[in-house]
mmCIF file of C-alpha atoms in Angstrom:
data_model
loop_
_atom_site.group_PDB
_atom_site.id
_atom_site.type_symbol
_atom_site.label_atom_id
_atom_site.label_comp_id
_atom_site.label_asym_id
_atom_site.label_seq_id
_atom_site.Cartn_x
_atom_site.Cartn_y
_atom_site.Cartn_z
ATOM 1 C CA UNK A 23 -105.793 -200.411 169.736
ATOM 2 C CA UNK A 24 -108.291 -199.586 167.035
ATOM 3 C CA UNK A 25 -111.859 -200.761 167.433
ATOM 4 C CA UNK A 26 -113.945 -200.848 164.286
ATOM 5 C CA UNK A 27 -117.628 -200.318 164.957
ATOM 6 C CA UNK A 28 -120.322 -200.587 162.315
ATOM 7 C CA UNK A 29 -122.293 -197.566 161.174
ATOM 8 C CA UNK A 30 -125.536 -198.940 162.618
ATOM 9 C CA UNK A 31 -123.934 -199.304 166.026
ATOM 10 C CA UNK A 32 -122.493 -195.779 165.904
ATOM 11 C CA UNK A 33 -125.836 -194.214 165.039
ATOM 12 C CA UNK A 34 -127.676 -196.359 167.587
ATOM 13 C CA UNK A 35 -125.198 -195.311 170.284
ATOM 14 C CA UNK A 36 -125.734 -191.637 169.483
ATOM 15 C CA UNK A 37 -129.528 -192.016 169.538
ATOM 16 C CA UNK A 38 -129.447 -193.939 172.834
ATOM 17 C CA UNK A 39 -127.371 -191.159 174.405
ATOM 18 C CA UNK A 40 -129.786 -188.372 173.556
ATOM 19 C CA UNK A 41 -128.591 -187.259 170.127
ATOM 20 C CA UNK A 42 -131.435 -186.947 167.652
ATOM 21 C CA UNK A 43 -130.905 -186.914 163.899
ATOM 22 C CA UNK A 44 -131.238 -183.540 162.211
ATOM 23 C CA UNK A 45 -131.083 -182.423 158.629
ATOM 24 C CA UNK A 46 -127.767 -181.673 156.985
ATOM 25 C CA UNK A 47 -128.801 -178.016 156.695
ATOM 26 C CA UNK A 48 -128.678 -177.855 160.534
ATOM 27 C CA UNK A 49 -125.247 -179.519 160.824
ATOM 28 C CA UNK A 50 -122.556 -177.825 162.890
ATOM 29 C CA UNK A 51 -118.788 -178.454 162.705
ATOM 30 C CA UNK A 52 -117.986 -181.653 164.606
ATOM 31 C CA UNK A 53 -121.327 -183.326 163.916
ATOM 32 C CA UNK A 54 -121.302 -186.841 162.494
ATOM 33 C CA UNK A 55 -122.992 -187.235 159.111
ATOM 34 C CA UNK A 56 -124.647 -190.556 158.258
ATOM 35 C CA UNK A 57 -125.948 -191.715 154.871
ATOM 36 C CA UNK A 58 -128.693 -194.289 154.390
ATOM 37 C CA UNK A 59 -131.397 -193.165 156.799
ATOM 38 C CA UNK A 60 -132.157 -194.240 160.342
ATOM 39 C CA UNK A 61 -131.435 -197.943 160.770
ATOM 40 C CA UNK A 62 -129.886 -198.312 157.307
ATOM 41 C CA UNK A 63 -126.672 -196.303 157.666
ATOM 42 C CA UNK A 64 -123.876 -197.226 155.256
ATOM 43 C CA UNK A 65 -121.409 -194.293 155.433
ATOM 44 C CA UNK A 66 -120.232 -191.755 158.015
ATOM 45 C CA UNK A 67 -118.198 -188.542 157.937
ATOM 46 C CA UNK A 68 -117.264 -185.750 160.345
ATOM 47 C CA UNK A 69 -118.661 -182.376 159.322
ATOM 48 C CA UNK A 70 -116.101 -179.548 159.171
ATOM 49 C CA UNK A 71 -118.401 -176.732 158.061
ATOM 50 C CA UNK A 72 -118.713 -174.913 154.741
ATOM 51 C CA UNK A 73 -119.870 -178.067 152.952
ATOM 52 C CA UNK A 74 -116.709 -180.026 153.845
ATOM 53 C CA UNK A 75 -116.221 -183.252 155.813
ATOM 54 C CA UNK A 76 -113.537 -185.762 156.765
ATOM 55 C CA UNK A 77 -114.176 -189.304 155.578
ATOM 56 C CA UNK A 78 -112.729 -192.253 153.750
ATOM 57 C CA UNK A 79 -114.488 -192.566 150.412
ATOM 58 C CA UNK A 80 -114.194 -196.364 150.323
ATOM 59 C CA UNK A 81 -112.561 -199.076 152.385
ATOM 60 C CA UNK A 82 -108.809 -198.924 151.980
ATOM 61 C CA UNK A 83 -108.643 -195.356 150.680
ATOM 62 C CA UNK A 84 -106.895 -192.486 152.425
ATOM 63 C CA UNK A 85 -109.014 -190.491 154.841
ATOM 64 C CA UNK A 86 -109.269 -186.884 153.715
ATOM 65 C CA UNK A 87 -111.312 -183.727 153.378
ATOM 66 C CA UNK A 88 -114.066 -183.953 150.803
ATOM 67 C CA UNK A 89 -117.238 -182.123 149.890
ATOM 68 C CA UNK A 90 -120.452 -183.374 151.470
ATOM 69 C CA UNK A 91 -122.567 -185.268 148.938
ATOM 70 C CA UNK A 92 -126.153 -186.469 148.895
ATOM 71 C CA UNK A 93 -128.516 -185.829 151.806
ATOM 72 C CA UNK A 94 -126.989 -187.168 155.039
ATOM 73 C CA UNK A 95 -128.513 -187.030 158.502
ATOM 74 C CA UNK A 96 -126.442 -185.154 161.086
ATOM 75 C CA UNK A 97 -125.944 -186.087 164.742
ATOM 76 C CA UNK A 98 -124.431 -183.852 167.398
ATOM 77 C CA UNK A 99 -121.849 -185.732 169.434
ATOM 78 C CA UNK A 100 -122.090 -185.068 173.180
ATOM 79 C CA UNK A 101 -119.348 -186.524 175.348
#
């Protein structure tokens, strides 16, 4: 089963479980990158390192490795 969760819910979950946003310059491989600022997130990717991430550019497109663009906030995922 695939559960689709909105970006706001993903970021809120991370914040409620102790992950604080940090700047992209502090991102580590495996961190989630969010665009849109706290409470207004509209896009997410998984940081790979070296300026690369995994994401789907738009709904319906193939997920792939792309360069990080803009100025996302990074969250460390702790499970």
